[in-house]
């Protein structure tokens, strides 16, 4: 797609240890504006560790992180956020009993008036919430509705819209579809594509190649902390992804074991 | 389906399940609705049977206990929405009242100096409560139970030590008393009935608290901190500071009520306020506050206090035994808790 521009984010041989456990080693990939980079891997492969490095929760022990081609080093989630890297964790950071528009602006409330009369500009917050959600194609009639009344997929979508609104250039989604049914997962993937089309670089973490393949432009496959490669979409089919994830030969072995005895 | 009104492209292809959120259900989610219905019912119940109850003088009479309770209930409601309890709130009205009386009389200070010292004491206690709760992560229930017991002991011990009795009195002859009386304990005649100024303060504080809750950033943080503290912190809400500010608000309300009591009565019993903390919580819960935090309203808490005041005076007006008062209050509380549970279930039910 946009092969000539410098990547928003680039990882070079990144590694991370937890004490004596090597959680990640030798990971390289790129995240480009308007593209989706999928990180795939089984449980414990190191996916969450990788995004925590991108989100500023952890520091890499080895390797380099480049933002717009320049070396970057995030000491805290706040620094990463200020650099335009927003993370939507699985537990979402939303308050179920609060209205959608209150959640949308939580921690970044627009105000009007000054001194003791400085107040939350509710009219603007409601208006922007409605507009931003509509721009993402999210159909919510009543922004006064508590977030808890939304379905899991709708909640993910609101979180994505919020990140995009607050100027995320890189949007990291940690397993946004893992707890969802087929239909809801499809809805969320559609919003991922929306964010991509608005020029955001998306990092989508998943262990489901069926979710990753249709939306992804690049696939980083992890296995036990090591990279099995970072492939552009043209170089890898969905079946190959599935095989890679399960560790190729291991899957063949499993299929062999599960087959009925011939006689 | 056809596209709806201009300006809302494509949003009309609405999810048919959304129609369940009709105006009635939306109204049900208003925390103060139950208390409003309750207050109207209680008023009707007593007003029909007792002429005194519905007279201007009668109204002024039952507004009086509702007012001081209401000021506390509003502050306690804010704290509960923020996810915490303050069991020391009741005894703190005693601590502040005693401080006013003792500093003014025993240490021979102008009453305004005494009131200022009392405010500082209250703010320190509130800060201590909030700081300890946020530092340790222990339930505020247990921490403020500790402060409650300590203050109860201090109130008695220090009063006895300094005055030789269990009462601190003699405020009426202290310099500055008349201006303090004007601010905290004056009376006005409205429609031929004498109304205490505390009623005015109560209405004012309820309005202020409602505005803060619904129309300021801080209010948004209060709901968020009580709703899910970790999530709130993750999006940048200063949850610790919010919690400490709420404990200091409760303490400030206790100071205001304590000062009102001291100035009205001019002498203060050392056990003043003990046991009231639960009544504040009852009023807040009747007003729609969830025990789990994150939901409630200041107006609701005030209506809860109003119900309390009407019941407390309505029962003797009907010449019933005063014991019925507690039965009545308990029944109200149970009803409110059951109603609140439904609200929570509705608001949290995720549709799949
Ligand atoms: N905070 C931690 N301390 C020690 N080990 C950890 C920590 N977090 C993750 N690990 C280990 O690092 C490895 C990768 O974990 P993680 O990144 O959570 O994998 P994934 O998200 O792909 O399931 C696992 O072996 C896990 O046990
Ligand atoms: Mg994980």
GROMACS .gro file of C-alpha atoms in nm, chain B residues 129-278:
model
  150
  392UNK     CA    1  -0.946   0.915   5.661
  393UNK     CA    2  -0.900   0.962   5.288
  394UNK     CA    3  -0.524   0.932   5.295
  395UNK     CA    4  -0.535   0.611   5.497
  396UNK     CA    5  -0.801   0.459   5.272
  397UNK     CA    6  -0.613   0.539   4.950
  398UNK     CA    7  -0.274   0.440   5.095
  399UNK     CA    8  -0.374   0.105   5.237
  400UNK     CA    9  -0.649   0.004   4.996
  401UNK     CA   10  -0.839  -0.130   5.298
  402UNK     CA   11  -1.219  -0.094   5.302
  403UNK     CA   12  -1.318   0.254   5.418
  404UNK     CA   13  -1.577   0.084   5.634
  405UNK     CA   14  -1.312  -0.055   5.867
  406UNK     CA   15  -1.080   0.246   5.860
  407UNK     CA   16  -1.351   0.496   5.947
  408UNK     CA   17  -1.483   0.257   6.212
  409UNK     CA   18  -1.142   0.302   6.371
  410UNK     CA   19  -1.158   0.682   6.345
  411UNK     CA   20  -1.515   0.670   6.474
  412UNK     CA   21  -1.414   0.487   6.791
  413UNK     CA   22  -1.106   0.703   6.844
  414UNK     CA   23  -1.307   1.023   6.808
  415UNK     CA   24  -1.577   0.893   7.038
  416UNK     CA   25  -1.313   0.832   7.304
  417UNK     CA   26  -1.146   1.167   7.242
  418UNK     CA   27  -1.474   1.358   7.258
  419UNK     CA   28  -1.552   1.218   7.601
  420UNK     CA   29  -1.198   1.208   7.736
  421UNK     CA   30  -1.093   1.558   7.632
  422UNK     CA   31  -1.424   1.715   7.730
  423UNK     CA   32  -1.402   1.564   8.077
  424UNK     CA   33  -1.037   1.660   8.106
  425UNK     CA   34  -1.090   2.022   8.001
  426UNK     CA   35  -1.430   2.103   8.150
  427UNK     CA   36  -1.454   1.851   8.432
  428UNK     CA   37  -1.799   1.745   8.304
  429UNK     CA   38  -1.940   1.572   7.993
  430UNK     CA   39  -2.076   1.902   7.860
  431UNK     CA   40  -1.904   2.201   7.705
  432UNK     CA   41  -2.121   2.509   7.739
  433UNK     CA   42  -2.141   2.883   7.789
  434UNK     CA   43  -2.116   2.979   7.424
  435UNK     CA   44  -2.387   3.246   7.439
  436UNK     CA   45  -2.166   3.496   7.622
  437UNK     CA   46  -1.860   3.453   7.398
  438UNK     CA   47  -1.746   3.746   7.178
  439UNK     CA   48  -1.876   3.721   6.822
  440UNK     CA   49  -2.168   3.499   6.920
  441UNK     CA   50  -2.441   3.716   6.769
  442UNK     CA   51  -2.286   3.720   6.421
  443UNK     CA   52  -2.229   3.344   6.437
  444UNK     CA   53  -2.586   3.299   6.550
  445UNK     CA   54  -2.705   3.500   6.251
  446UNK     CA   55  -2.515   3.279   6.008
  447UNK     CA   56  -2.575   2.937   6.164
  448UNK     CA   57  -2.888   2.957   6.376
  449UNK     CA   58  -3.113   3.248   6.283
  450UNK     CA   59  -3.482   3.207   6.212
  451UNK     CA   60  -3.698   3.360   5.944
  452UNK     CA   61  -4.073   3.389   5.925
  453UNK     CA   62  -4.212   3.239   5.608
  454UNK     CA   63  -4.593   3.218   5.566
  455UNK     CA   64  -4.632   3.275   5.939
  456UNK     CA   65  -4.406   2.985   6.032
  457UNK     CA   66  -4.063   3.015   6.186
  458UNK     CA   67  -3.807   2.845   5.964
  459UNK     CA   68  -3.447   2.787   6.069
  460UNK     CA   69  -3.172   2.912   5.843
  461UNK     CA   70  -3.030   2.558   5.827
  462UNK     CA   71  -3.313   2.476   5.585
  463UNK     CA   72  -3.179   2.741   5.351
  464UNK     CA   73  -2.826   2.607   5.377
  465UNK     CA   74  -2.953   2.256   5.313
  466UNK     CA   75  -3.124   2.360   4.988
  467UNK     CA   76  -2.814   2.554   4.886
  468UNK     CA   77  -2.575   2.265   4.954
  469UNK     CA   78  -2.801   2.019   4.772
  470UNK     CA   79  -2.803   2.242   4.466
  471UNK     CA   80  -2.427   2.292   4.484
  472UNK     CA   81  -2.357   1.919   4.521
  473UNK     CA   82  -2.588   1.838   4.231
  474UNK     CA   83  -2.413   2.090   4.011
  475UNK     CA   84  -2.071   1.958   4.105
  476UNK     CA   85  -2.174   1.597   4.044
  477UNK     CA   86  -2.341   1.645   3.710
  478UNK     CA   87  -2.171   1.945   3.560
  479UNK     CA   88  -1.804   1.945   3.660
  480UNK     CA   89  -1.500   1.732   3.580
  481UNK     CA   90  -1.471   1.649   3.947
  482UNK     CA   91  -1.824   1.509   3.941
  483UNK     CA   92  -1.735   1.287   3.648
  484UNK     CA   93  -1.432   1.163   3.842
  485UNK     CA   94  -1.648   1.088   4.147
  486UNK     CA   95  -1.877   0.860   3.943
  487UNK     CA   96  -1.579   0.698   3.774
  488UNK     CA   97  -1.379   0.642   4.092
  489UNK     CA   98  -1.679   0.477   4.256
  490UNK     CA   99  -1.773   0.282   3.945
  491UNK     CA  100  -1.435   0.124   3.874
  492UNK     CA  101  -1.132   0.277   4.035
  493UNK     CA  102  -0.870   0.089   3.829
  494UNK     CA  103  -1.038   0.169   3.498
  495UNK     CA  104  -1.071   0.532   3.604
  496UNK     CA  105  -0.705   0.555   3.688
  497UNK     CA  106  -0.610   0.395   3.355
  498UNK     CA  107  -0.771   0.678   3.162
  499UNK     CA  108  -0.604   0.944   3.373
  500UNK     CA  109  -0.858   1.018   3.647
  501UNK     CA  110  -0.680   1.125   3.969
  502UNK     CA  111  -0.871   0.870   4.174
  503UNK     CA  112  -0.665   0.912   4.492
  504UNK     CA  113  -0.710   1.287   4.505
  505UNK     CA  114  -1.080   1.248   4.430
  506UNK     CA  115  -1.125   1.007   4.720
  507UNK     CA  116  -0.936   1.227   4.965
  508UNK     CA  117  -1.135   1.533   4.853
  509UNK     CA  118  -1.459   1.342   4.915
  510UNK     CA  119  -1.358   1.247   5.269
  511UNK     CA  120  -1.267   1.609   5.333
  512UNK     CA  121  -1.606   1.716   5.197
  513UNK     CA  122  -1.784   1.488   5.442
  514UNK     CA  123  -1.569   1.630   5.721
  515UNK     CA  124  -1.655   1.985   5.612
  516UNK     CA  125  -2.025   1.903   5.620
  517UNK     CA  126  -1.977   1.759   5.969
  518UNK     CA  127  -1.806   2.084   6.069
  519UNK     CA  128  -2.096   2.289   5.935
  520UNK     CA  129  -2.356   2.080   6.114
  521UNK     CA  130  -2.147   2.059   6.431
  522UNK     CA  131  -2.107   2.437   6.437
  523UNK     CA  132  -2.479   2.481   6.378
  524UNK     CA  133  -2.555   2.253   6.674
  525UNK     CA  134  -2.307   2.431   6.901
  526UNK     CA  135  -2.435   2.778   6.813
  527UNK     CA  136  -2.802   2.675   6.842
  528UNK     CA  137  -2.774   2.495   7.173
  529UNK     CA  138  -2.484   2.701   7.319
  530UNK     CA  139  -2.377   2.391   7.506
  531UNK     CA  140  -2.266   2.058   7.364
  532UNK     CA  141  -2.293   1.707   7.506
  533UNK     CA  142  -1.980   1.498   7.463
  534UNK     CA  143  -2.175   1.216   7.295
  535UNK     CA  144  -2.330   1.443   7.028
  536UNK     CA  145  -2.364   1.282   6.686
  537UNK     CA  146  -2.279   0.927   6.789
  538UNK     CA  147  -2.501   0.682   6.600
  539UNK     CA  148  -2.606   0.935   6.337
  540UNK     CA  149  -2.361   0.800   6.077
  541UNK     CA  150  -2.593   0.512   5.993
   0.00000   0.00000   0.00000
